[in-house]
PDB file of C-alpha atoms and ligand atoms in Angstrom:
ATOM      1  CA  UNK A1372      12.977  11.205  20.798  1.00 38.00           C
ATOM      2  CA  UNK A1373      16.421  12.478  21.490  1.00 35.00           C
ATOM      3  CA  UNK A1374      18.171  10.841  18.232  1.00 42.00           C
ATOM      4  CA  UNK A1375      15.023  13.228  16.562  1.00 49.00           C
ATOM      5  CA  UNK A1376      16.261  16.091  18.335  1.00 43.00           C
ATOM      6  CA  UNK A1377      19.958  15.394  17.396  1.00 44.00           C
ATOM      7  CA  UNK A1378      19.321  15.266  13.755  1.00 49.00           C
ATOM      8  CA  UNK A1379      16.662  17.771  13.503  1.00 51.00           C
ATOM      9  CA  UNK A1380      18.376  20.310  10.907  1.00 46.00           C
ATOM     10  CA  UNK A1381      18.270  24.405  11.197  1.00 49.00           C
ATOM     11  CA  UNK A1382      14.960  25.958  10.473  1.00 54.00           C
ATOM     12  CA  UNK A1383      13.309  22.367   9.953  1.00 64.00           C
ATOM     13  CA  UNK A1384       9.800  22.299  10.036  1.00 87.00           C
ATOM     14  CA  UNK A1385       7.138  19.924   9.794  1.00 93.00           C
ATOM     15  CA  UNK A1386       5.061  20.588   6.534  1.00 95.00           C
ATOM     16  CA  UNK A1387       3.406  17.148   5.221  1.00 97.00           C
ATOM     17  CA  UNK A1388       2.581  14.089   6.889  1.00 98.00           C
ATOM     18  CA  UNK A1389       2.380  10.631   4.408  1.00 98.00           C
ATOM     19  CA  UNK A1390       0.650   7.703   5.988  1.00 98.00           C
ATOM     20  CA  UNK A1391       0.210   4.126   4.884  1.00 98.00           C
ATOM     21  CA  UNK A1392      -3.466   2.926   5.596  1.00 98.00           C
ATOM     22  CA  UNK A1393      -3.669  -1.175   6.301  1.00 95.00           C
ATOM     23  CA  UNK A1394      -1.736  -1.878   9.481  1.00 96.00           C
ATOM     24  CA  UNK A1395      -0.825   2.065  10.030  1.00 98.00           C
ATOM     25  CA  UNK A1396      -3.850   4.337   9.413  1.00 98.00           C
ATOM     26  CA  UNK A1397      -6.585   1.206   9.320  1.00 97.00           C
ATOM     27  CA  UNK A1398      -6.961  -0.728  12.688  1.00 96.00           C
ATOM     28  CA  UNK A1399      -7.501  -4.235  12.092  1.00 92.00           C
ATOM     29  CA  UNK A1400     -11.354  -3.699  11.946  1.00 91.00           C
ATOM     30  CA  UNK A1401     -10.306  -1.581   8.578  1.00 92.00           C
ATOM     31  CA  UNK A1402     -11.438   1.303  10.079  1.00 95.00           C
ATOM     32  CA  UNK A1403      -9.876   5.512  10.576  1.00 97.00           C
ATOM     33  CA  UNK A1404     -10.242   5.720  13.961  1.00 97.00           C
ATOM     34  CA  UNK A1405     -11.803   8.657  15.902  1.00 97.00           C
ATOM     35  CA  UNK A1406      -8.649   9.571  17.612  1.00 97.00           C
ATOM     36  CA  UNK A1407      -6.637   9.002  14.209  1.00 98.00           C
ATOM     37  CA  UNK A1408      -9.095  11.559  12.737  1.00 98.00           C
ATOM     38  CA  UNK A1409      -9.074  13.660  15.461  1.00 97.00           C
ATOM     39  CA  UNK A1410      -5.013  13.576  14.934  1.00 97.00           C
ATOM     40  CA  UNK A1411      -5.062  14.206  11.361  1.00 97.00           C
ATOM     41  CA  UNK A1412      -7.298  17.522  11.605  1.00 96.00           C
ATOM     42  CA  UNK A1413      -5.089  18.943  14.570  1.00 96.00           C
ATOM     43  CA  UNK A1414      -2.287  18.709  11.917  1.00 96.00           C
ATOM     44  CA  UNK A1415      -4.353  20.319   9.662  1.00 96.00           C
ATOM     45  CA  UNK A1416      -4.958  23.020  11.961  1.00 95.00           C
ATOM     46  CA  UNK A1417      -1.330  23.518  12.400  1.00 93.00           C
ATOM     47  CA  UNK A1418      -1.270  23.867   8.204  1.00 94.00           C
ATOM     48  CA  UNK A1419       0.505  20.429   7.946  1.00 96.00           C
ATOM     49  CA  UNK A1420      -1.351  18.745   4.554  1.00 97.00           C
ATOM     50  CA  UNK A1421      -1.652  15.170   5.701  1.00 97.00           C
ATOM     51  CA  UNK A1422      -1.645  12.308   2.628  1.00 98.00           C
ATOM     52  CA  UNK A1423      -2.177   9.174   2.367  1.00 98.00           C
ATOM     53  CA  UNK A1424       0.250   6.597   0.246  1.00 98.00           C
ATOM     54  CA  UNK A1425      -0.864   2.853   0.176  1.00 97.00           C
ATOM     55  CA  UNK A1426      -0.702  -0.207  -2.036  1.00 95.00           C
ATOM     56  CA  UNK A1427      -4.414   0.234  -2.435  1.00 95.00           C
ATOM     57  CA  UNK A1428      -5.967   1.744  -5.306  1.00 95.00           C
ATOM     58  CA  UNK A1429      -7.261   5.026  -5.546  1.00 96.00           C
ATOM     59  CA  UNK A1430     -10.712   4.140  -5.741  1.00 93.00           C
ATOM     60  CA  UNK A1431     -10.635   2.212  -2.560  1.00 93.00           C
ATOM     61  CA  UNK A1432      -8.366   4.642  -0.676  1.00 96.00           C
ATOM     62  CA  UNK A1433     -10.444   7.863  -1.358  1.00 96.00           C
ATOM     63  CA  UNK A1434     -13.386   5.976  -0.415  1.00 94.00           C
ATOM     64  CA  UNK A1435     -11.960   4.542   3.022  1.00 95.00           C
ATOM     65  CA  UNK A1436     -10.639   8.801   3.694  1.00 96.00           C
ATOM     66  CA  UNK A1437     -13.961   9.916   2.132  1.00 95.00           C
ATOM     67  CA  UNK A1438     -16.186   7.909   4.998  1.00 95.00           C
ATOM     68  CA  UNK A1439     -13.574   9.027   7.557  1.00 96.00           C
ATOM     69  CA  UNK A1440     -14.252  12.621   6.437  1.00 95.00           C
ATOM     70  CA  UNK A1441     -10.887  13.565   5.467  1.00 95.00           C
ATOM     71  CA  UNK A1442     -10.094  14.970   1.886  1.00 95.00           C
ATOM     72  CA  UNK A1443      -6.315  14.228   1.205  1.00 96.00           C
ATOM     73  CA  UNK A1444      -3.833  13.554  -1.787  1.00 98.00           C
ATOM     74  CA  UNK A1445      -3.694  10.199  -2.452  1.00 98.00           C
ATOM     75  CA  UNK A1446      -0.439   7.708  -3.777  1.00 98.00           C
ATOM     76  CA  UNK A1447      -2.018   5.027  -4.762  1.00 97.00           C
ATOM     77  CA  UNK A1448      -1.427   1.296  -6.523  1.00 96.00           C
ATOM     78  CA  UNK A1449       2.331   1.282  -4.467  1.00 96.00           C
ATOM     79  CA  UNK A1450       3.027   4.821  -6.043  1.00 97.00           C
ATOM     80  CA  UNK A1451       1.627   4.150  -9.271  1.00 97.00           C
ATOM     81  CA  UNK A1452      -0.544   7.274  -9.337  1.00 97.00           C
ATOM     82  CA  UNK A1453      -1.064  10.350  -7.480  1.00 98.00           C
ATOM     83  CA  UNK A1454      -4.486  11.551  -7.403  1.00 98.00           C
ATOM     84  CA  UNK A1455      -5.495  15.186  -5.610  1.00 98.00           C
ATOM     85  CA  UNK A1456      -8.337  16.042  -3.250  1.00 97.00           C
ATOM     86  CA  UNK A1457     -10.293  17.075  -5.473  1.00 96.00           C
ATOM     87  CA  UNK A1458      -9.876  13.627  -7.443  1.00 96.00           C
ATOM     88  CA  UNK A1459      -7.796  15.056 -10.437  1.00 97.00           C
ATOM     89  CA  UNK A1460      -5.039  12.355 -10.835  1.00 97.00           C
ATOM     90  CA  UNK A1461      -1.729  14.197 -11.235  1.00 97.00           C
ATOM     91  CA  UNK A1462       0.491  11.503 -12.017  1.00 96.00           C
ATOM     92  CA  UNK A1463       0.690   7.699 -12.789  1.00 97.00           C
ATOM     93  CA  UNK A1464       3.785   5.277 -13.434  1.00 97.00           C
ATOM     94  CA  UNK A1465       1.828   2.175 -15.562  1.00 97.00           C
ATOM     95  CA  UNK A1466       3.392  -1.163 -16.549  1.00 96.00           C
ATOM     96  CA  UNK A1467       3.918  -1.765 -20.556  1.00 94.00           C
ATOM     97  CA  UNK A1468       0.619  -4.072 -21.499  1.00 93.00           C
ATOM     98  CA  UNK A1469       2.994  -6.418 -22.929  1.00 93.00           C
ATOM     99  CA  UNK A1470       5.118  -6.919 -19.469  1.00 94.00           C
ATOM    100  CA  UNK A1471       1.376  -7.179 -17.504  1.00 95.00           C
ATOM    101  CA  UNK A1472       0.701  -9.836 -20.554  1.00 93.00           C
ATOM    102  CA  UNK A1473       3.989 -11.911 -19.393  1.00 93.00           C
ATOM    103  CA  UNK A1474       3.192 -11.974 -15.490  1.00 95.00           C
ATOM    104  CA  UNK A1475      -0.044 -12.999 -16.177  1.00 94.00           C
ATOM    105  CA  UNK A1476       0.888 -15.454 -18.123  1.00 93.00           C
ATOM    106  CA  UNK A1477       2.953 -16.910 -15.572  1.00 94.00           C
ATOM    107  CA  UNK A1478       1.021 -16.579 -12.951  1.00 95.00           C
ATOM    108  CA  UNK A1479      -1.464 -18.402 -14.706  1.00 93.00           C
ATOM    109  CA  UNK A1480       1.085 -21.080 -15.303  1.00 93.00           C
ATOM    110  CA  UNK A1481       1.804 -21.768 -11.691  1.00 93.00           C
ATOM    111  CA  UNK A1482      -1.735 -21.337 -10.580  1.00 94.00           C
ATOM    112  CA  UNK A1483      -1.286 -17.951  -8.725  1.00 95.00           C
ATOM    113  CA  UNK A1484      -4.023 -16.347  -7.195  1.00 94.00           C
ATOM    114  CA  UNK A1485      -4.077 -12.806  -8.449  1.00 95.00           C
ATOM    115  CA  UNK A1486      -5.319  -9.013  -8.702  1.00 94.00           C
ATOM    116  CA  UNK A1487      -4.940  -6.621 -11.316  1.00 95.00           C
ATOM    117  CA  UNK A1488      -5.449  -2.753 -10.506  1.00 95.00           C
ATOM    118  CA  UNK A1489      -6.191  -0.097 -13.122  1.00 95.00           C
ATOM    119  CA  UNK A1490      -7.218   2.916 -13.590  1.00 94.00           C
ATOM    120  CA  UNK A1491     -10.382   2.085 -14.005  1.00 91.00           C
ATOM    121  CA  UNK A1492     -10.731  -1.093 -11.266  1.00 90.00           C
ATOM    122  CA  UNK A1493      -9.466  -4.031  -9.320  1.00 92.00           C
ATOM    123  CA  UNK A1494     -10.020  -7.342 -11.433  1.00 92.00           C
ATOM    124  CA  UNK A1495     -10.430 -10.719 -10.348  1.00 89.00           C
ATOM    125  CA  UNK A1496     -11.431 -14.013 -11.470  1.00 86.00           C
ATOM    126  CA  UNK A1497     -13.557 -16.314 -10.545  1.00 80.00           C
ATOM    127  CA  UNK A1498     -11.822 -19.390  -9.656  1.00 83.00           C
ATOM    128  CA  UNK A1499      -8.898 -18.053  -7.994  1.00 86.00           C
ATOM    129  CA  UNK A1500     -10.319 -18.174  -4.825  1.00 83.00           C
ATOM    130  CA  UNK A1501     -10.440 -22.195  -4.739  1.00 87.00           C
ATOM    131  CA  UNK A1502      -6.521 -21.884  -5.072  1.00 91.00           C
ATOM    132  CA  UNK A1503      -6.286 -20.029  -1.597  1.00 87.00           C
ATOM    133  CA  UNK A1504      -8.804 -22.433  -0.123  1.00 84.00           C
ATOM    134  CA  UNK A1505      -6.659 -25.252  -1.618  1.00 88.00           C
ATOM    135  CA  UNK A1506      -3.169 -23.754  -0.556  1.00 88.00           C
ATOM    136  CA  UNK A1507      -4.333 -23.028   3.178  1.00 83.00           C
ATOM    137  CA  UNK A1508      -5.430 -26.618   3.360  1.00 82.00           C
ATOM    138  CA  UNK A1509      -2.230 -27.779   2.045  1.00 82.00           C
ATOM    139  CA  UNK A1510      -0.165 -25.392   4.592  1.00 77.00           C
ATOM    140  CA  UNK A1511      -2.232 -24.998   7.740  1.00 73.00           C
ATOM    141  CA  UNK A1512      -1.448 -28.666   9.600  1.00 74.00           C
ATOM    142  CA  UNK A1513       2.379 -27.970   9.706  1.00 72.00           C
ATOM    143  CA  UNK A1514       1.765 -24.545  10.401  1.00 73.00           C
ATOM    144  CA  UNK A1515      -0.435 -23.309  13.502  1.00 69.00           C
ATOM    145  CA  UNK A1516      -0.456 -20.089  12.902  1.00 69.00           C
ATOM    146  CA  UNK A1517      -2.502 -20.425   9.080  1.00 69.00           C
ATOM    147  CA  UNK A1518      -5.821 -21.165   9.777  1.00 68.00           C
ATOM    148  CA  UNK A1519      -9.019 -20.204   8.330  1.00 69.00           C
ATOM    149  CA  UNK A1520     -10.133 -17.828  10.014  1.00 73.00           C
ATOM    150  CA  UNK A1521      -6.893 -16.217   8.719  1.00 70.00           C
ATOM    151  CA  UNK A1522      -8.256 -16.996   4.915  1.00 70.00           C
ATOM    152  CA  UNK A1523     -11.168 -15.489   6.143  1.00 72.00           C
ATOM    153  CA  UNK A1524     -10.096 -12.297   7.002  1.00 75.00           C
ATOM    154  CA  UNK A1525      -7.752 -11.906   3.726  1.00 75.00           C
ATOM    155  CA  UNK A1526     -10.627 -12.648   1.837  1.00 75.00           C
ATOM    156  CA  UNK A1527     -13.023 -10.523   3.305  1.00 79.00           C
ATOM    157  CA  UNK A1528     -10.249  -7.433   3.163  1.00 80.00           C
ATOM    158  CA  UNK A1529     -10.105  -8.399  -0.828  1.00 79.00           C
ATOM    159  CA  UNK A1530     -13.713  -8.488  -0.867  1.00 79.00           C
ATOM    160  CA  UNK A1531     -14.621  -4.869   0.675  1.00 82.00           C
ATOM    161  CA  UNK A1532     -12.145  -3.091  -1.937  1.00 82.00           C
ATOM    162  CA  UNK A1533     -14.361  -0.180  -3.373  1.00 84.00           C
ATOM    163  CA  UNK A1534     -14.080  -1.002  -7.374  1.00 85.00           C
ATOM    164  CA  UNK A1535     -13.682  -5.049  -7.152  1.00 85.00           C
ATOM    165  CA  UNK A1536     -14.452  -6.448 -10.097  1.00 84.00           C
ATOM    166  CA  UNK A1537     -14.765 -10.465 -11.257  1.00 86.00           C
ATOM    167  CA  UNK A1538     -14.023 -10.788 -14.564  1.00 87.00           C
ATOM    168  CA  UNK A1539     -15.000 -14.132 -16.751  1.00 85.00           C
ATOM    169  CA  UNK A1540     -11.401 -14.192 -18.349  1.00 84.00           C
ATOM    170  CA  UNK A1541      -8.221 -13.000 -17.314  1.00 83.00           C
ATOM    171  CA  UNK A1542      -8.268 -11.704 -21.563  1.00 83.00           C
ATOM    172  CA  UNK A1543     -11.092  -9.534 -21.374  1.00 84.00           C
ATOM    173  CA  UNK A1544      -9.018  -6.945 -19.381  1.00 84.00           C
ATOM    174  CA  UNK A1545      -6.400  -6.683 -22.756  1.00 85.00           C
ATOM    175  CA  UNK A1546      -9.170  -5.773 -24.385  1.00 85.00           C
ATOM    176  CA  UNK A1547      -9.961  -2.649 -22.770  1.00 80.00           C
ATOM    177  CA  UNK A1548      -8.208   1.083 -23.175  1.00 81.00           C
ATOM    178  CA  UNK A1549      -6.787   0.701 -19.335  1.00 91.00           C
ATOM    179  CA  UNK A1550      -3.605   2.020 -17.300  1.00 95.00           C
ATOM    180  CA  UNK A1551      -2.216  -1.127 -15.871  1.00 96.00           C
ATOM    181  CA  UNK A1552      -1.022  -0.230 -12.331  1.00 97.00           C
ATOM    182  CA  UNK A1553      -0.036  -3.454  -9.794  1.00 96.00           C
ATOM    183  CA  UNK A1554      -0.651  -7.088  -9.805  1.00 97.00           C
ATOM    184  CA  UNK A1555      -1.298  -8.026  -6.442  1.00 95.00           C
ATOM    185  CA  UNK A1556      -0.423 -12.167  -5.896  1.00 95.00           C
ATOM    186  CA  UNK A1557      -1.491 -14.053  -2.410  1.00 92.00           C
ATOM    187  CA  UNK A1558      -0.033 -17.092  -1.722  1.00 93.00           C
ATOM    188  CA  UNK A1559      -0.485 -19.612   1.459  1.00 89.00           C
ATOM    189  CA  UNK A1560       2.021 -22.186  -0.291  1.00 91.00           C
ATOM    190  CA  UNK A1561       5.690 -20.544   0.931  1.00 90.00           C
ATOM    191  CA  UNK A1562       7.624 -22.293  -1.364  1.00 93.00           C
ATOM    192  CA  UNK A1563       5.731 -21.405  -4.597  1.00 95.00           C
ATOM    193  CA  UNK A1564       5.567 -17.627  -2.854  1.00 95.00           C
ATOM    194  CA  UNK A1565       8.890 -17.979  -2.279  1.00 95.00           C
ATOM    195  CA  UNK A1566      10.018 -18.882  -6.021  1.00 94.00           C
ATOM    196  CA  UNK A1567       7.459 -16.333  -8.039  1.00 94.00           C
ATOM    197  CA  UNK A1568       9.822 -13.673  -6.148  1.00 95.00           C
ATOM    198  CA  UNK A1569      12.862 -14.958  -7.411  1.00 94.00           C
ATOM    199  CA  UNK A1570      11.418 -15.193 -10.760  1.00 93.00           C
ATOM    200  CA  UNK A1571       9.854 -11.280 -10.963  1.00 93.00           C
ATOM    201  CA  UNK A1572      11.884  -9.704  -8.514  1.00 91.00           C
ATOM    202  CA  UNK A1573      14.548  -9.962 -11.390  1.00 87.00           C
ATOM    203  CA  UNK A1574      12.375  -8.809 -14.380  1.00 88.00           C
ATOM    204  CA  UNK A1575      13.557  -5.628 -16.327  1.00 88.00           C
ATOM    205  CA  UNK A1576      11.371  -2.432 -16.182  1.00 91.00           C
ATOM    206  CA  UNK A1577       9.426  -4.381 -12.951  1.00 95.00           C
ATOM    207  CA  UNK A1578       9.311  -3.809  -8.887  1.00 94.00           C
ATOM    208  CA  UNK A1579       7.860  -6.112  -6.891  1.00 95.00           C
ATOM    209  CA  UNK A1580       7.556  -5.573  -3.101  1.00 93.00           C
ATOM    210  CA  UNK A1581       5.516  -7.118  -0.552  1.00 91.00           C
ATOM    211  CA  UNK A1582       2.917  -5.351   1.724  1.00 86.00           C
ATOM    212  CA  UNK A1583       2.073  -8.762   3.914  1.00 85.00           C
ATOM    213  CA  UNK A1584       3.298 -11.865   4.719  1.00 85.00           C
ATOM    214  CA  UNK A1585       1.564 -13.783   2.335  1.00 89.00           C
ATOM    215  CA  UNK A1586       1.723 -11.331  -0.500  1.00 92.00           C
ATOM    216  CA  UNK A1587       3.953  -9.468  -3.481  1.00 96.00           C
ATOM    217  CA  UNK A1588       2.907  -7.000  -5.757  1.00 96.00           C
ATOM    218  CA  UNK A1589       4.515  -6.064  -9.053  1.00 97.00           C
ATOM    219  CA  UNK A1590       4.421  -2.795 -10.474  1.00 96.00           C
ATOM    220  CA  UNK A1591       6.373  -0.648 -12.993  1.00 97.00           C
ATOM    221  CA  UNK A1592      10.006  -0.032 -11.408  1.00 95.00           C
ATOM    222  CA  UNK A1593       9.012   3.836 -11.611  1.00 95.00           C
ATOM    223  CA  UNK A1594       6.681   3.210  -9.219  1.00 96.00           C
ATOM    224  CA  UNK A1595       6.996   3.239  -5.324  1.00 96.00           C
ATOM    225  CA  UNK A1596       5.803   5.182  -2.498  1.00 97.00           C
ATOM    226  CA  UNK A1597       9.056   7.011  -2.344  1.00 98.00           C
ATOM    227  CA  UNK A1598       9.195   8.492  -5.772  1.00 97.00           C
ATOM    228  CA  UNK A1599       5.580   9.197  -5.841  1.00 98.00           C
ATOM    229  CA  UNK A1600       6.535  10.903  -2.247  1.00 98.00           C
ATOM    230  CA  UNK A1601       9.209  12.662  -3.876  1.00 97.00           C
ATOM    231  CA  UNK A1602       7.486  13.889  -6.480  1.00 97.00           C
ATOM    232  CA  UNK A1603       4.400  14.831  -4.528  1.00 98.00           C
ATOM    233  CA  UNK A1604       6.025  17.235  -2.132  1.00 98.00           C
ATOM    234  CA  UNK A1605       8.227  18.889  -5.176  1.00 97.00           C
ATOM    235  CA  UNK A1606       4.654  20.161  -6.361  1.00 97.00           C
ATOM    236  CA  UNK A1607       3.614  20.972  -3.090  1.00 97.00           C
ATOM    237  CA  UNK A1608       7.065  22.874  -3.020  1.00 97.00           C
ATOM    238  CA  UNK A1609       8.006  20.831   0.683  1.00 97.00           C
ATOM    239  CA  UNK A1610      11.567  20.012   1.264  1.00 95.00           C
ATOM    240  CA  UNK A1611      11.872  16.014   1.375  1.00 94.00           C
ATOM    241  CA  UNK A1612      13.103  17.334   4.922  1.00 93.00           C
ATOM    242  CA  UNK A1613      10.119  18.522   6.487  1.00 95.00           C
ATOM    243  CA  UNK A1614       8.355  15.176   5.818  1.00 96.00           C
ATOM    244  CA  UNK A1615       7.683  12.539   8.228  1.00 97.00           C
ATOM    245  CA  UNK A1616       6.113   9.017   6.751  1.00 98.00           C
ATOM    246  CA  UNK A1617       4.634   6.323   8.498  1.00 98.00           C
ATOM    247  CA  UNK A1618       4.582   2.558   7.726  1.00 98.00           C
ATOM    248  CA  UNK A1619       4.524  -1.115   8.888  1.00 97.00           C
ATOM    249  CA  UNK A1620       5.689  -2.899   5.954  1.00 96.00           C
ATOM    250  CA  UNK A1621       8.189  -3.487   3.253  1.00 95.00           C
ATOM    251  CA  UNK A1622       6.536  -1.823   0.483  1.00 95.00           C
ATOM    252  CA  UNK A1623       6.502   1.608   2.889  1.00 97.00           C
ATOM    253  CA  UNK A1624      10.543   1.442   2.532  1.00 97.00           C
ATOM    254  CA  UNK A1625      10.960   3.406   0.291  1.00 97.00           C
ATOM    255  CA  UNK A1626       9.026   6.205   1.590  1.00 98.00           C
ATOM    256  CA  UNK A1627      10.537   5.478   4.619  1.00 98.00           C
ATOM    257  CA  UNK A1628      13.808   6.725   3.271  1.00 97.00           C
ATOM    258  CA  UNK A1629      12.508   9.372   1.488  1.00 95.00           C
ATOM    259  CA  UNK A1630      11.085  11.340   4.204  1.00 96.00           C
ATOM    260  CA  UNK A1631      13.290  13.153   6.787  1.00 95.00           C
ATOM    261  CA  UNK A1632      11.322  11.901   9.909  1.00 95.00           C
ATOM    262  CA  UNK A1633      10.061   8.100   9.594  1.00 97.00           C
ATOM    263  CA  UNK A1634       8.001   6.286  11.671  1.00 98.00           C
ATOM    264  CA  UNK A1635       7.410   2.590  12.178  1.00 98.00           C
ATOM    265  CA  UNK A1636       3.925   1.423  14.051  1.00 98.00           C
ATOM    266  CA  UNK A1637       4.359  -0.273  16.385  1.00 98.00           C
ATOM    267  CA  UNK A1638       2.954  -3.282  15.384  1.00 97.00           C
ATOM    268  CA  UNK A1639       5.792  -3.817  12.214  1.00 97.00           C
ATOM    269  CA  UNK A1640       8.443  -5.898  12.377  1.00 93.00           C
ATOM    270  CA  UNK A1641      11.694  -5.802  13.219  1.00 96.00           C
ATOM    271  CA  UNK A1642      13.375  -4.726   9.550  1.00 96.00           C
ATOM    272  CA  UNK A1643      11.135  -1.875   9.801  1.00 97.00           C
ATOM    273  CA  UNK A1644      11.627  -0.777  12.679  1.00 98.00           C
ATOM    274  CA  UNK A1645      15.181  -0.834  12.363  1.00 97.00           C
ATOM    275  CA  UNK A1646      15.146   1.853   9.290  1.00 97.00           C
ATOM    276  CA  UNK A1647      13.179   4.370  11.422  1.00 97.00           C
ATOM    277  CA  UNK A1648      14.041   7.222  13.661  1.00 95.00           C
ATOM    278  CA  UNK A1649      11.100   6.331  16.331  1.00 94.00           C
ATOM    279  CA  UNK A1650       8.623   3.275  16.857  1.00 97.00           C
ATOM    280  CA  UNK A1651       4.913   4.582  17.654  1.00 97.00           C
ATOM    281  CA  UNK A1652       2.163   2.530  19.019  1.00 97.00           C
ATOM    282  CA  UNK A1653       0.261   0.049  16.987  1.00 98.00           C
ATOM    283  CA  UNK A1654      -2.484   0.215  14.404  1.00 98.00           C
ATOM    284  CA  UNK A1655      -4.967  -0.816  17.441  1.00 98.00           C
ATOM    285  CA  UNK A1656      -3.833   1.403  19.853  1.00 98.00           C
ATOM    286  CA  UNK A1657      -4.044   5.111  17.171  1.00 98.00           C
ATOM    287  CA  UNK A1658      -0.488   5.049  16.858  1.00 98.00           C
ATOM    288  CA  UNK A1659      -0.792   7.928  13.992  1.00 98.00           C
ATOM    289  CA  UNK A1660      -2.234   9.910  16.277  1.00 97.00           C
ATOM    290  CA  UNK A1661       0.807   9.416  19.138  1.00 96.00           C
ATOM    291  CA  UNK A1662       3.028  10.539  16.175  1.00 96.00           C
ATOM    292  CA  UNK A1663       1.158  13.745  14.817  1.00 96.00           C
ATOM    293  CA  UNK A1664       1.002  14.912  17.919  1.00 94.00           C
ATOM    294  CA  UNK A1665       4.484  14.044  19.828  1.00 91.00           C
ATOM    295  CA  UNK A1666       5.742  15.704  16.160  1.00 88.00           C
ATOM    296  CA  UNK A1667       3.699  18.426  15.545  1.00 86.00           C
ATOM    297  CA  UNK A1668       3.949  19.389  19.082  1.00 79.00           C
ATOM    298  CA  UNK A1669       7.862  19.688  18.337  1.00 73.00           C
ATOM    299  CA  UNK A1670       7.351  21.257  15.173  1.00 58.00           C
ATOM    300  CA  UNK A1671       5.559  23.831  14.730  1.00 54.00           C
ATOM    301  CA  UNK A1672       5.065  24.640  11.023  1.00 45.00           C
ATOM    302  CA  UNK A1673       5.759  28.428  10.879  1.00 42.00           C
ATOM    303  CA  UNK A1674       3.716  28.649   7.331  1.00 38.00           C
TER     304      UNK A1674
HETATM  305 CA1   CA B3025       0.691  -1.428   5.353  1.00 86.71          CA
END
């Protein structure tokens, strides 16, 4: 805490709080813990607004806060869109149909299992399942640590998003008046992983980052955490400064940089870790809640 106190600038305050929700805000049940909500409505109290910002989509993230009883601005899809308490979406950074046409394309190609989120849903298809089941069969004997009760789990997370669709054709979704937000790939098989990176991580008017091990996501290069972040707090009139965010994983960066206090959980690794100005417990063990209050507790908003 003393590098905090070292850097902590003049009249500094703590105004807005951004968290990440799967392996930050979510223990690994997928659950807001009591203590985490206990933690966000002391902030509250203290007139700190408290957000979420996640690679999930709106739809699912509103309905995870919404059963947790908290009403909160939302970044959603990776910073694709930025969506108010009340539900009234306030911003959104889509990909050209004609670059989500290309990926798809190629992910169909090279046999990718994939997501699309829009405005309007999460899309899958039906046989891209059998190509994780096939991959993790392929992978798990020279690797111990892939097994299926790992599939499992993935598969059941994919499963519970709120606004999961299965669609017949990958087509049908061209057909329809959407916003195309993030294309979320999963991939057991490192190499292929590996070279469907290298491929989009060099595409004009693209971002990809990765929010797991086994996973990248492509979205519009307007769109990250950060700049939704960014342009978040200008609304809300907050100083960049008088932000704390708090993340586990690569596609938090960004955020991470943004905000004048970050905060890694505990349970990240090390890259993470080593762009933050504290490490907090783990997802398991409510470490949102250990940051609110060991910040808040320092910085008391003065309105
Ligand atoms: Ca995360």
């Amino acid at each position: 805490m003393l590098c905090l106190l070292n850097r902590q600038k003049e009249g500094a305050t703590l105004k807005l709080i951004a968290t990440d929700l799967d392996g930050t805000l979510l223990n690994s049940r997928k659950e807001i813990s009591k203590e985490n909500i206990t933690a966000i409505k002391y902030a509250e109290s203290k007139g700190i607004k408290v957000i979420i910002a996640t690679g999930r989509s709106y739809f699912d993230a509103h309905s995870i806060s919404k059963r947790a009883g908290i009403s909160t601005y939302i970044i959603g899809s990776n910073g694709a869109s930025i969506h108010t308490p009340l539900g009234e979406q306030i911003s959104s950074a889509p990909m050209d149909k004609e670059d989500v046409q290309d990926i798809i394309h190629c992910l169909e190609d090279y046999n990718f299992y994939y997501e699309v989120y829009t405005n309007k849903g999460i899309y899958t298809f039906p046989d891209k399942k059998e190509i994780l089941h096939f991959e993790l069969t392929k992978a798990s004997p020279g690797n111990p640590q892939l097994d299926i009760s790992l599939l499992q789990k993935d598969l059941e997370t994919l499963s519970a998003q709120f606004g999961y669709f299965s669609v017949d054709n990958y087509r049908n979704i061209f057909e329809r008046d959407e916003k195309y937000y993030k294309i979320f790939t999963l991939s057991f098989d490192e190499a292929k992983r590996k070279a469907g990176i290298d491929y989009f991580i060099n595409m004009p008017h693209l971002s990809l980052v990765s929010s797991g091990d086994y996973n990248f996501e492509i979205s519009s290069q307007h769109a990250s955490k950060g700049n939704s972040l960014e342009k978040l707090s200008s609304i809300l009139d907050i100083s960049p400064e008088d932000v704390m965010a708090i993340g586990d994983s690569y596609n938090d960066v960004s955020m991470l940089k943004t905000a004048g206090y970050s905060v890694a959980m505990g349970n990240a690794n090390d890259d993470i870790k080593g762009i933050c100005d504290i490490i907090t417990d783990t997802n398991d063990q409510n470490g949102v809640a250990d940051a609110i209050y060991r910040f808040v507790d320092l910085y008391k908003n003065v309105g």
